[in-house]
Tab-separated table of C-alpha atoms and ligand atoms in Angstrom:
chain	number	residue	atom	x	y	z
D	1	UNK	CA	58.863	-85.827	-29.022
D	2	UNK	CA	57.953	-87.845	-32.151
D	3	UNK	CA	57.920	-86.288	-35.596
D	4	UNK	CA	54.113	-86.106	-35.874
D	5	UNK	CA	53.582	-84.259	-32.650
D	6	UNK	CA	56.464	-81.892	-33.541
D	7	UNK	CA	54.700	-81.049	-36.809
D	8	UNK	CA	51.365	-80.679	-35.028
D	9	UNK	CA	52.921	-78.287	-32.515
D	10	UNK	CA	54.608	-76.287	-35.228
D	11	UNK	CA	51.344	-75.925	-37.141
D	12	UNK	CA	49.611	-74.925	-33.955
D	13	UNK	CA	52.247	-72.240	-33.226
D	14	UNK	CA	52.110	-70.991	-36.766
D	15	UNK	CA	48.297	-70.614	-36.623
D	16	UNK	CA	48.557	-68.762	-33.320
D	17	UNK	CA	51.232	-66.468	-34.737
D	18	UNK	CA	49.135	-65.703	-37.837
D	19	UNK	CA	46.088	-65.034	-35.644
D	20	UNK	CA	48.078	-62.460	-33.653
D	21	UNK	CA	49.298	-60.747	-36.815
D	22	UNK	CA	45.798	-60.597	-38.268
D	23	UNK	CA	44.396	-59.317	-34.978
D	24	UNK	CA	46.900	-56.452	-34.822
D	25	UNK	CA	46.620	-55.632	-38.458
D	26	UNK	CA	44.128	-52.761	-38.167
D	27	UNK	CA	45.531	-49.402	-39.175
D	28	UNK	CA	46.680	-47.450	-36.110
D	29	UNK	CA	47.845	-43.968	-36.987
D	30	UNK	CA	49.286	-41.453	-34.530
D	31	UNK	CA	48.912	-37.828	-35.619
D	32	UNK	CA	52.426	-37.082	-34.341
D	33	UNK	CA	53.825	-39.647	-36.775
D	34	UNK	CA	52.219	-37.529	-39.492
D	35	UNK	CA	53.855	-34.331	-38.286
D	36	UNK	CA	51.363	-32.875	-35.787
D	37	UNK	CA	53.213	-30.848	-33.139
D	38	UNK	CA	50.603	-30.415	-30.416
D	39	UNK	CA	52.384	-27.240	-29.327
D	40	UNK	CA	49.355	-24.920	-29.562
D	41	UNK	CA	51.082	-22.764	-32.201
D	42	UNK	CA	51.609	-24.891	-35.322
D	43	UNK	CA	48.536	-25.461	-37.495
D	44	UNK	CA	48.070	-29.182	-36.952
D	45	UNK	CA	44.925	-29.428	-39.115
D	46	UNK	CA	46.730	-30.825	-42.208
D	47	UNK	CA	48.639	-33.444	-40.166
D	48	UNK	CA	45.454	-34.546	-38.365
D	49	UNK	CA	43.544	-34.860	-41.639
D	50	UNK	CA	46.418	-36.716	-43.210
D	51	UNK	CA	46.572	-39.192	-40.322
D	52	UNK	CA	42.793	-39.569	-40.493
D	53	UNK	CA	42.849	-40.408	-44.196
D	54	UNK	CA	45.394	-43.119	-43.576
D	55	UNK	CA	43.497	-44.626	-40.605
D	56	UNK	CA	40.126	-44.391	-42.327
D	57	UNK	CA	41.431	-45.876	-45.584
D	58	UNK	CA	43.434	-48.590	-43.804
D	59	UNK	CA	42.290	-52.048	-42.797
D	60	UNK	CA	39.741	-52.097	-39.950
D	61	UNK	CA	39.449	-52.006	-37.040
D	62	UNK	CA	41.471	-48.848	-37.390
D	63	UNK	CA	42.215	-45.996	-35.048
D	64	UNK	CA	43.399	-42.441	-35.081
D	65	UNK	CA	45.491	-41.644	-32.021
D	66	UNK	CA	45.794	-38.066	-30.828
D	67	UNK	CA	48.149	-37.913	-27.828
D	68	UNK	CA	47.685	-35.324	-25.051
D	69	UNK	CA	48.637	-31.799	-26.150
D	70	UNK	CA	47.139	-28.624	-27.582
D	71	UNK	CA	46.562	-28.749	-31.323
D	72	UNK	CA	45.874	-25.491	-33.123
D	73	UNK	CA	43.530	-26.360	-35.993
D	74	UNK	CA	42.745	-23.812	-38.697
D	75	UNK	CA	39.367	-24.172	-40.438
D	76	UNK	CA	37.949	-26.110	-42.014
D	77	UNK	CA	39.100	-29.516	-40.737
D	78	UNK	CA	36.550	-32.129	-41.791
D	79	UNK	CA	37.360	-35.795	-41.159
D	80	UNK	CA	35.457	-37.650	-43.853
D	81	UNK	CA	34.407	-41.248	-44.381
D	82	UNK	CA	33.299	-43.692	-45.441
D	83	UNK	CA	36.083	-45.741	-43.859
D	84	UNK	CA	36.880	-49.395	-44.529
D	85	UNK	CA	35.136	-50.502	-41.309
D	86	UNK	CA	34.724	-49.503	-37.671
D	87	UNK	CA	37.104	-46.780	-36.570
D	88	UNK	CA	38.166	-45.247	-33.261
D	89	UNK	CA	39.413	-41.788	-32.478
D	90	UNK	CA	41.372	-41.732	-29.237
D	91	UNK	CA	41.813	-38.150	-28.106
D	92	UNK	CA	41.933	-38.313	-24.306
D	93	UNK	CA	43.962	-35.335	-23.063
D	94	UNK	CA	44.010	-33.632	-26.459
D	95	UNK	CA	42.710	-30.070	-26.894
D	96	UNK	CA	41.831	-28.754	-30.338
D	97	UNK	CA	42.104	-24.983	-30.409
D	98	UNK	CA	40.383	-22.767	-32.991
D	99	UNK	CA	41.882	-19.460	-34.058
D	100	UNK	CA	39.863	-16.664	-32.422
D	101	UNK	CA	39.297	-14.561	-35.579
D	102	UNK	CA	35.836	-15.167	-37.080
D	103	UNK	CA	37.090	-13.869	-40.474
D	104	UNK	CA	39.044	-17.119	-40.916
D	105	UNK	CA	35.831	-19.190	-40.885
D	106	UNK	CA	34.449	-18.249	-44.299
D	107	UNK	CA	32.808	-21.668	-44.833
D	108	UNK	CA	30.939	-21.532	-41.512
D	109	UNK	CA	32.839	-24.635	-40.385
D	110	UNK	CA	35.593	-25.480	-37.977
D	111	UNK	CA	35.980	-29.177	-37.108
D	112	UNK	CA	33.645	-31.816	-38.386
D	113	UNK	CA	33.119	-35.529	-38.880
D	114	UNK	CA	31.248	-36.593	-41.989
D	115	UNK	CA	29.843	-39.850	-43.383
D	116	UNK	CA	31.310	-42.327	-40.919
D	117	UNK	CA	29.660	-45.551	-39.788
D	118	UNK	CA	30.634	-47.207	-36.480
D	119	UNK	CA	32.840	-44.448	-35.125
D	120	UNK	CA	33.905	-44.559	-31.487
D	121	UNK	CA	35.289	-41.253	-30.384
D	122	UNK	CA	36.784	-41.015	-26.892
D	123	UNK	CA	37.948	-37.765	-25.327
D	124	UNK	CA	39.071	-34.496	-26.855
D	125	UNK	CA	38.350	-30.915	-25.889
D	126	UNK	CA	37.219	-28.612	-28.683
D	127	UNK	CA	38.084	-25.039	-27.696
D	128	UNK	CA	36.407	-22.597	-30.080
D	129	UNK	CA	37.944	-19.436	-28.526
D	130	UNK	CA	34.651	-17.676	-29.250
D	131	UNK	CA	34.912	-14.894	-26.677
D	132	UNK	CA	35.404	-12.133	-29.292
D	133	UNK	CA	32.594	-13.412	-31.503
D	134	UNK	CA	29.680	-13.408	-29.073
D	135	UNK	CA	29.142	-9.680	-28.835
D	136	UNK	CA	28.766	-9.291	-32.635
D	137	UNK	CA	26.448	-12.242	-33.189
D	138	UNK	CA	23.381	-11.287	-35.260
D	139	UNK	CA	21.928	-14.748	-35.921
D	140	UNK	CA	18.665	-13.957	-34.121
D	141	UNK	CA	17.922	-11.428	-36.885
D	142	UNK	CA	19.572	-13.155	-39.823
D	143	UNK	CA	18.353	-16.667	-40.690
D	144	UNK	CA	21.269	-17.136	-43.121
D	145	UNK	CA	24.073	-16.572	-40.612
D	146	UNK	CA	26.992	-18.959	-41.139
D	147	UNK	CA	28.871	-19.085	-37.860
D	148	UNK	CA	30.933	-22.218	-37.204
D	149	UNK	CA	29.835	-24.735	-34.578
D	150	UNK	CA	32.674	-26.215	-32.523
D	151	UNK	CA	32.044	-29.732	-33.805
D	152	UNK	CA	29.732	-30.824	-36.601
D	153	UNK	CA	28.813	-34.514	-36.592
D	154	UNK	CA	27.091	-35.132	-39.925
D	155	UNK	CA	25.854	-38.579	-41.029
D	156	UNK	CA	27.812	-40.374	-38.319
D	157	UNK	CA	25.787	-43.568	-37.831
D	158	UNK	CA	25.790	-46.417	-35.293
D	159	UNK	CA	28.418	-44.549	-33.328
D	160	UNK	CA	29.478	-43.632	-29.811
D	161	UNK	CA	30.838	-40.222	-28.831
D	162	UNK	CA	32.034	-40.205	-25.245
D	163	UNK	CA	34.028	-38.092	-22.792
D	164	UNK	CA	34.203	-35.199	-25.234
D	165	UNK	CA	34.420	-31.581	-24.013
D	166	UNK	CA	33.402	-28.433	-25.860
D	167	UNK	CA	34.569	-25.030	-24.648
D	168	UNK	CA	33.707	-21.442	-25.660
D	169	UNK	CA	32.298	-22.191	-29.101
D	170	UNK	CA	31.729	-19.304	-31.510
D	171	UNK	CA	28.248	-20.671	-32.275
D	172	UNK	CA	26.596	-24.031	-31.357
D	173	UNK	CA	28.933	-26.343	-29.467
D	174	UNK	CA	27.859	-29.665	-31.007
D	175	UNK	CA	25.785	-29.749	-34.172
D	176	UNK	CA	24.526	-33.264	-34.827
D	177	UNK	CA	22.741	-33.932	-38.078
D	178	UNK	CA	21.741	-37.175	-39.780
D	179	UNK	CA	23.437	-39.301	-37.093
D	180	UNK	CA	21.066	-42.272	-36.764
D	181	UNK	CA	21.446	-44.755	-33.944
D	182	UNK	CA	24.146	-42.897	-32.053
D	183	UNK	CA	25.098	-42.272	-28.421
D	184	UNK	CA	26.578	-39.186	-26.803
D	185	UNK	CA	27.750	-40.022	-23.294
D	186	UNK	CA	29.617	-37.963	-20.701
D	187	UNK	CA	29.751	-34.803	-22.756
D	188	UNK	CA	30.940	-31.658	-20.967
D	189	UNK	CA	30.063	-28.242	-22.370
D	190	UNK	CA	31.560	-25.085	-20.906
D	191	UNK	CA	30.785	-21.514	-21.897
D	192	UNK	CA	29.589	-18.546	-19.840
D	193	UNK	CA	25.923	-17.567	-19.541
D	194	UNK	CA	26.524	-14.467	-21.674
D	195	UNK	CA	27.887	-16.364	-24.707
D	196	UNK	CA	25.477	-15.820	-27.623
D	197	UNK	CA	23.912	-18.599	-29.754
D	198	UNK	CA	26.051	-21.251	-28.111
D	199	UNK	CA	23.521	-24.110	-27.948
D	200	UNK	CA	25.134	-27.079	-26.191
D	201	UNK	CA	23.845	-29.700	-28.622
D	202	UNK	CA	21.726	-28.851	-31.631
D	203	UNK	CA	19.973	-31.879	-33.123
D	204	UNK	CA	18.513	-32.072	-36.603
D	205	UNK	CA	17.114	-34.702	-38.968
D	206	UNK	CA	18.137	-37.954	-37.356
D	207	UNK	CA	16.463	-41.075	-36.034
D	208	UNK	CA	17.736	-42.596	-32.768
D	209	UNK	CA	20.058	-40.613	-30.535
D	210	UNK	CA	20.701	-41.121	-26.823
D	211	UNK	CA	22.345	-38.394	-24.784
D	212	UNK	CA	23.315	-39.416	-21.248
D	213	UNK	CA	25.338	-38.345	-18.213
D	214	UNK	CA	26.295	-34.937	-19.528
D	215	UNK	CA	26.890	-31.492	-18.044
D	216	UNK	CA	26.061	-28.506	-20.206
D	217	UNK	CA	26.870	-24.947	-19.111
D	218	UNK	CA	26.372	-22.406	-21.854
D	219	UNK	CA	24.695	-19.164	-22.991
D	220	UNK	CA	21.863	-20.541	-25.123
D	221	UNK	CA	19.789	-23.739	-25.283
D	222	UNK	CA	21.251	-26.676	-23.366
D	223	UNK	CA	19.950	-29.045	-26.036
D	224	UNK	CA	17.842	-27.825	-28.950
D	225	UNK	CA	15.809	-30.250	-31.039
D	226	UNK	CA	15.520	-28.965	-34.606
D	227	UNK	CA	13.195	-30.220	-37.308
D	228	UNK	CA	13.423	-33.920	-38.138
D	229	UNK	CA	14.569	-34.934	-34.624
D	230	UNK	CA	13.137	-38.437	-34.145
D	231	UNK	CA	13.439	-40.892	-31.289
D	232	UNK	CA	15.799	-38.926	-29.108
D	233	UNK	CA	16.324	-39.863	-25.465
D	234	UNK	CA	17.992	-37.550	-22.998
D	235	UNK	CA	18.780	-38.895	-19.552
D	236	UNK	CA	20.817	-37.636	-16.585
D	237	UNK	CA	21.803	-34.360	-18.131
D	238	UNK	CA	22.521	-31.239	-16.061
D	239	UNK	CA	21.836	-27.878	-17.699
D	240	UNK	CA	22.677	-24.342	-16.623
D	241	UNK	CA	23.462	-21.580	-17.108
D	242	UNK	CA	21.710	-21.167	-20.456
D	243	UNK	CA	18.193	-21.208	-21.863
D	244	UNK	CA	17.164	-24.751	-20.897
D	245	UNK	CA	15.970	-27.705	-22.990
D	246	UNK	CA	14.220	-26.571	-26.162
D	247	UNK	CA	12.132	-28.365	-28.699
D	248	UNK	CA	12.588	-26.024	-31.661
D	249	UNK	CA	12.549	-23.425	-32.633
D	250	UNK	CA	10.303	-24.830	-35.340
D	251	UNK	CA	8.510	-23.197	-38.240
D	252	UNK	CA	11.259	-20.860	-39.425
D	253	UNK	CA	12.316	-22.531	-42.698
D	254	UNK	CA	10.370	-24.113	-45.590
D	255	UNK	CA	9.941	-27.933	-45.684
D	256	UNK	CA	10.726	-28.633	-42.059
D	257	UNK	CA	10.409	-32.316	-41.148
D	258	UNK	CA	8.334	-33.598	-38.196
D	259	UNK	CA	9.752	-33.753	-34.690
D	260	UNK	CA	8.592	-37.097	-33.326
D	261	UNK	CA	9.445	-38.996	-30.153
D	262	UNK	CA	11.501	-37.025	-27.654
D	263	UNK	CA	11.922	-38.437	-24.142
D	264	UNK	CA	13.697	-36.262	-21.603
D	265	UNK	CA	14.117	-37.919	-18.206
D	266	UNK	CA	15.930	-37.472	-14.934
D	267	UNK	CA	17.551	-34.126	-15.678
D	268	UNK	CA	18.451	-31.138	-13.504
D	269	UNK	CA	18.126	-27.603	-14.834
D	270	UNK	CA	19.701	-24.794	-12.786
D	271	UNK	CA	19.892	-21.008	-13.245
D	272	UNK	CA	18.474	-20.948	-16.734
D	273	UNK	CA	16.111	-18.582	-18.525
D	274	UNK	CA	13.702	-21.429	-19.367
D	275	UNK	CA	13.325	-25.069	-18.386
D	276	UNK	CA	11.269	-27.487	-20.480
D	277	UNK	CA	10.426	-25.407	-23.548
D	278	UNK	CA	8.649	-26.063	-26.831
D	279	UNK	CA	8.840	-23.137	-29.244
D	280	UNK	CA	7.713	-22.278	-32.747
D	281	UNK	CA	7.768	-19.033	-34.709
D	282	UNK	CA	4.706	-16.868	-35.048
D	283	UNK	CA	3.226	-17.131	-38.571
D	284	UNK	CA	6.280	-18.955	-40.024
D	285	UNK	CA	6.176	-22.198	-42.002
D	286	UNK	CA	4.133	-25.410	-41.474
D	287	UNK	CA	5.343	-28.398	-39.471
D	288	UNK	CA	4.446	-30.916	-36.768
D	289	UNK	CA	5.800	-31.987	-33.392
D	290	UNK	CA	4.415	-34.970	-31.520
D	291	UNK	CA	5.197	-37.403	-28.744
D	292	UNK	CA	7.324	-35.112	-26.599
D	293	UNK	CA	7.746	-36.085	-22.969
D	294	UNK	CA	9.515	-34.414	-20.078
D	295	UNK	CA	9.674	-36.499	-16.906
D	296	UNK	CA	11.460	-36.403	-13.590
D	297	UNK	CA	13.041	-32.995	-13.899
D	298	UNK	CA	14.419	-30.828	-11.103
D	299	UNK	CA	14.319	-27.087	-11.774
D	300	UNK	CA	16.353	-24.713	-9.613
D	301	UNK	CA	15.947	-20.967	-10.212
D	302	UNK	CA	14.523	-21.297	-13.705
D	303	UNK	CA	12.791	-18.391	-15.503
D	304	UNK	CA	9.735	-20.163	-16.922
D	305	UNK	CA	10.231	-23.809	-15.938
D	306	UNK	CA	7.471	-25.089	-18.254
D	307	UNK	CA	6.703	-23.217	-21.446
D	308	UNK	CA	5.015	-23.787	-24.777
D	309	UNK	CA	5.552	-20.690	-26.904
D	310	UNK	CA	3.838	-20.380	-30.265
D	311	UNK	CA	5.054	-16.818	-30.783
D	312	UNK	CA	8.793	-17.308	-30.614
D	313	UNK	CA	10.485	-14.130	-31.761
D	314	UNK	CA	13.993	-13.536	-30.426
D	315	UNK	CA	14.434	-10.236	-32.277
D	316	UNK	CA	11.167	-8.879	-30.831
D	317	UNK	CA	10.127	-7.814	-34.322
D	318	UNK	CA	8.160	-10.571	-36.055
D	319	UNK	CA	4.875	-10.701	-37.934
D	320	UNK	CA	2.048	-11.362	-35.500
D	321	UNK	CA	-0.299	-14.303	-35.878
D	322	UNK	CA	-0.726	-17.988	-35.119
D	323	UNK	CA	2.079	-20.523	-35.657
D	324	UNK	CA	1.728	-23.159	-38.388
D	325	UNK	CA	3.411	-25.922	-36.366
D	326	UNK	CA	0.873	-28.441	-35.117
D	327	UNK	CA	1.818	-29.948	-31.774
D	328	UNK	CA	0.296	-33.021	-30.141
D	329	UNK	CA	0.822	-35.709	-27.542
D	330	UNK	CA	3.073	-33.867	-25.144
D	331	UNK	CA	3.534	-34.415	-21.431
D	332	UNK	CA	5.233	-32.814	-18.466
D	333	UNK	CA	5.432	-35.168	-15.491
D	334	UNK	CA	7.144	-35.169	-12.099
D	335	UNK	CA	8.662	-31.732	-12.302
D	336	UNK	CA	9.604	-29.838	-9.163
D	337	UNK	CA	11.638	-26.877	-8.034
D	338	UNK	CA	11.720	-23.102	-8.192
D	339	UNK	CA	10.794	-20.449	-10.722
D	340	UNK	CA	12.455	-17.012	-10.783
D	341	UNK	CA	9.442	-15.492	-12.549
D	342	UNK	CA	5.898	-15.692	-11.219
D	343	UNK	CA	4.743	-17.476	-14.356
D	344	UNK	CA	6.090	-20.951	-13.666
D	345	UNK	CA	3.847	-22.629	-16.233
D	346	UNK	CA	3.190	-20.854	-19.495
D	347	UNK	CA	1.250	-22.640	-22.215
D	348	UNK	CA	0.800	-20.069	-24.990
D	349	UNK	CA	-0.640	-21.962	-27.947
D	350	UNK	CA	-2.172	-20.844	-31.214
D	351	UNK	CA	-5.803	-21.928	-31.557
D	352	UNK	CA	-6.020	-25.585	-32.608
D	353	UNK	CA	-2.248	-26.135	-32.525
D	354	UNK	CA	-1.804	-27.777	-29.080
D	355	UNK	CA	-3.556	-31.113	-28.791
D	356	UNK	CA	-3.457	-33.734	-26.064
D	357	UNK	CA	-1.137	-32.144	-23.520
D	358	UNK	CA	-0.790	-33.800	-20.118
D	359	UNK	CA	0.522	-32.242	-16.906
D	360	UNK	CA	1.096	-34.439	-13.852
D	361	UNK	CA	2.764	-34.316	-10.474
D	362	UNK	CA	4.264	-30.854	-10.719
D	363	UNK	CA	5.266	-28.529	-7.893
D	364	UNK	CA	6.942	-25.270	-8.844
D	365	UNK	CA	7.282	-22.436	-6.352
D	366	UNK	CA	8.068	-18.790	-7.046
D	367	UNK	CA	11.397	-17.602	-5.680
D	368	UNK	CA	11.870	-13.931	-6.442
D	369	UNK	CA	11.173	-10.323	-5.572
D	370	UNK	CA	7.812	-9.755	-3.911
D	371	UNK	CA	7.252	-13.432	-3.146
D	372	UNK	CA	3.826	-14.972	-3.342
D	373	UNK	CA	2.606	-18.005	-5.204
D	374	UNK	CA	3.726	-19.086	-8.661
D	375	UNK	CA	1.113	-18.717	-11.385
D	376	UNK	CA	0.270	-20.161	-14.770
D	377	UNK	CA	-0.729	-18.571	-18.065
D	378	UNK	CA	-2.486	-20.327	-20.882
D	379	UNK	CA	-3.880	-19.626	-24.303
D	380	UNK	CA	-5.832	-21.982	-26.532
D	381	UNK	CA	-5.085	-25.132	-24.565
D	382	UNK	CA	-6.961	-27.486	-22.247
D	383	UNK	CA	-4.300	-29.654	-20.650
D	384	UNK	CA	-5.226	-32.930	-19.013
D	385	UNK	CA	-4.135	-32.843	-15.361
D	386	UNK	CA	-3.726	-36.375	-14.025
D	387	UNK	CA	-1.795	-35.815	-10.749
D	388	UNK	CA	-1.805	-32.550	-8.769
D	389	UNK	CA	-0.115	-29.627	-10.474
D	390	UNK	CA	1.078	-26.563	-8.510
D	391	UNK	CA	0.490	-23.875	-9.707
D	392	UNK	CA	-2.858	-25.104	-11.075
D	393	UNK	CA	-2.617	-24.703	-14.830
D	394	UNK	CA	-4.988	-22.731	-16.953
D	395	UNK	CA	-7.532	-21.270	-14.553
D	396	UNK	CA	-10.707	-20.805	-16.542
D	397	UNK	CA	-9.881	-23.706	-18.829
D	398	UNK	CA	-7.116	-22.002	-20.768
D	399	UNK	CA	-9.357	-21.035	-23.629
D	400	UNK	CA	-8.084	-17.453	-23.707
D	401	UNK	CA	-7.698	-15.867	-27.129
D	402	UNK	CA	-4.391	-15.894	-28.914
D	403	UNK	CA	-1.994	-13.236	-27.654
D	404	UNK	CA	1.364	-12.209	-28.995
D	405	UNK	CA	3.968	-12.257	-26.239
D	406	UNK	CA	7.537	-11.662	-27.299
D	407	UNK	CA	10.042	-13.789	-25.421
D	408	UNK	CA	13.733	-14.469	-25.940
Q	501	NAG	C1	18.774	-45.621	-26.609
Q	501	NAG	O1	18.057	-45.964	-25.445
Q	501	NAG	C2	16.950	-46.796	-25.684
Q	501	NAG	C3	16.197	-46.946	-24.368
Q	501	NAG	O2	17.074	-47.203	-23.324
Q	501	NAG	C4	17.446	-48.133	-26.232
Q	501	NAG	O3	16.358	-48.963	-26.513
Q	501	NAG	C5	18.222	-47.850	-27.534
Q	501	NAG	O4	18.764	-49.056	-28.041
Q	501	NAG	C6	19.339	-46.869	-27.259
Q	501	NAG	N1	19.962	-46.494	-28.538
Q	501	NAG	C7	21.236	-46.711	-28.768
Q	501	NAG	C8	21.773	-46.211	-30.079
Q	501	NAG	O5	21.958	-47.264	-27.957
Q	502	NAG	C1	-1.292	-39.123	-30.322
Q	502	NAG	O1	-1.627	-40.184	-29.448
Q	502	NAG	C2	-2.798	-40.878	-29.852
Q	502	NAG	C3	-3.181	-41.845	-28.758
Q	502	NAG	O2	-2.055	-42.451	-28.213
Q	502	NAG	C4	-2.525	-41.558	-31.185
Q	502	NAG	O3	-3.647	-42.253	-31.640
Q	502	NAG	C5	-2.150	-40.493	-32.210
Q	502	NAG	O4	-1.795	-41.101	-33.439
Q	502	NAG	C6	-0.999	-39.642	-31.733
Q	502	NAG	N1	-0.814	-38.519	-32.622
Q	502	NAG	C7	0.360	-38.259	-33.198
Q	502	NAG	C8	0.377	-37.124	-34.138
Q	502	NAG	O5	1.355	-38.907	-32.970
Q	503	NAG	C1	5.583	-27.861	-3.066
Q	503	NAG	O1	6.905	-27.580	-2.679
Q	503	NAG	C2	6.982	-26.695	-1.568
Q	503	NAG	C3	8.443	-26.322	-1.381
Q	503	NAG	O2	9.248	-27.462	-1.359
Q	503	NAG	C4	6.369	-27.366	-0.346
Q	503	NAG	O3	6.406	-26.482	0.755
Q	503	NAG	C5	4.910	-27.698	-0.680
Q	503	NAG	O4	4.340	-28.420	0.379
Q	503	NAG	C6	4.829	-28.541	-1.939
Q	503	NAG	N1	3.424	-28.680	-2.324
Q	503	NAG	C7	2.902	-29.839	-2.706
Q	503	NAG	C8	1.470	-29.838	-3.084
Q	503	NAG	O5	3.561	-30.867	-2.758
Q	504	NAG	C1	16.839	-35.002	-11.299
Q	504	NAG	C2	16.740	-36.445	-10.940
Q	504	NAG	O1	15.673	-37.011	-10.945
Q	504	NAG	N1	17.879	-37.042	-10.606
Q	504	NAG	C3	17.970	-38.455	-10.279
Q	504	NAG	C4	18.408	-39.252	-11.486
Q	504	NAG	O2	18.647	-40.595	-11.154
Q	504	NAG	C5	19.600	-40.786	-10.149
Q	504	NAG	C6	19.836	-42.262	-9.969
Q	504	NAG	O3	18.799	-43.041	-10.492
Q	504	NAG	C7	19.125	-40.118	-8.869
Q	504	NAG	O4	20.087	-40.288	-7.874
Q	504	NAG	C8	18.922	-38.653	-9.139
Q	504	NAG	O5	18.413	-38.035	-7.992
């Protein structure tokens, strides 16, 4: 080999070597290296947060590694950004366990992720140990209740959350707020039907969220869409037990932002109290909801498979009167299955507050004591029926006067 080609080769090797170093230079931090035990007894919260700070503050692309094990985490444990760049959390096989005592959660928080752009979270089971909490839950009566959700994703943008599990939360399982342009895929939620206020995913004030391929078994709403939910797509999600898919409740708090653009497709809802539901409080505060579409939904043994409820009042003791939330451009298409109450389609609107509602290609049959056909009930609505709907909605045109019907 002559001298020139030797030098060329050496330079070439050197460049390759440097490239490898640079490539592997992202911060990779294992929580065990920071003292986490993963024995289910030690409070691993401080070690996890410590490891997070190092990964998040280190050179990107960085990752936080949480090996399989059970990590007791005392509240609050909030993993905060902004980080230096994209960051991964690898938690496959890891379970985070909350202490059962509600008294320890004075801030209304357990685990949370805050202000992170380009997060990829894979795996992790959040076990809220909420069994003792459910029977004392008074949130239906008290708007200011501060129970901790299992996981709070707040201002997590351009991110992917996949293969995460949430078990027996004390309150909502996943609370997702301000997370624009984000994906939740293959989420599993597990809590019994009698768990109280345990919404699977509660969405608020964000623009662009896709939820796909998920299984949600819980005691309250499968997914609830709070004020400010914009451009949310839900596809291939299985719900039940629980209360079904709920837009709202809306009109409870001052200054609620519009709900706009919700597409729910190809979902199966089984053994739930409601199916496709849109709810706002009677009287309440002003707001709007528009462009809400349910399509291709199978309902099996669902209480009221299709329901618009403008007199939502879980405590049964609310002021009576029309809602102030204006709803428009909603559709229910290709929905089939069984209703466990006779009223399979209930469209109870306040006068002038349900505009441009389409029903198409629906077949819901009553499956319950006494048998007979399923029925519909309507108030203050004239839906447009484009393809046959069984039961026929709104006999008499649906122009009945406003009625107050308490429902849970
Ligand atoms: C959500 O899905 C829609 C329709 O498939 C797609 O256009 C959009 O880019 C997706 N959003 C994200 C954050 O991937
Ligand atoms: C409802 O749809 C109509 C026709 O597509 C559109 O002109 C109108 O702006 C929509 N209303 C709202 C509030 O989005
Ligand atoms: C509705 O579904 C029932 C039960 O599957 C079936 O017997 C009935 O023919 C269907 N009706 C229409 C109009 O498709
Ligand atoms: C409820 C429902 O419509 N499920 C369908 C969703 O899409 C898959 C594949 O496209 C079908 O196999 C399901 O039957």
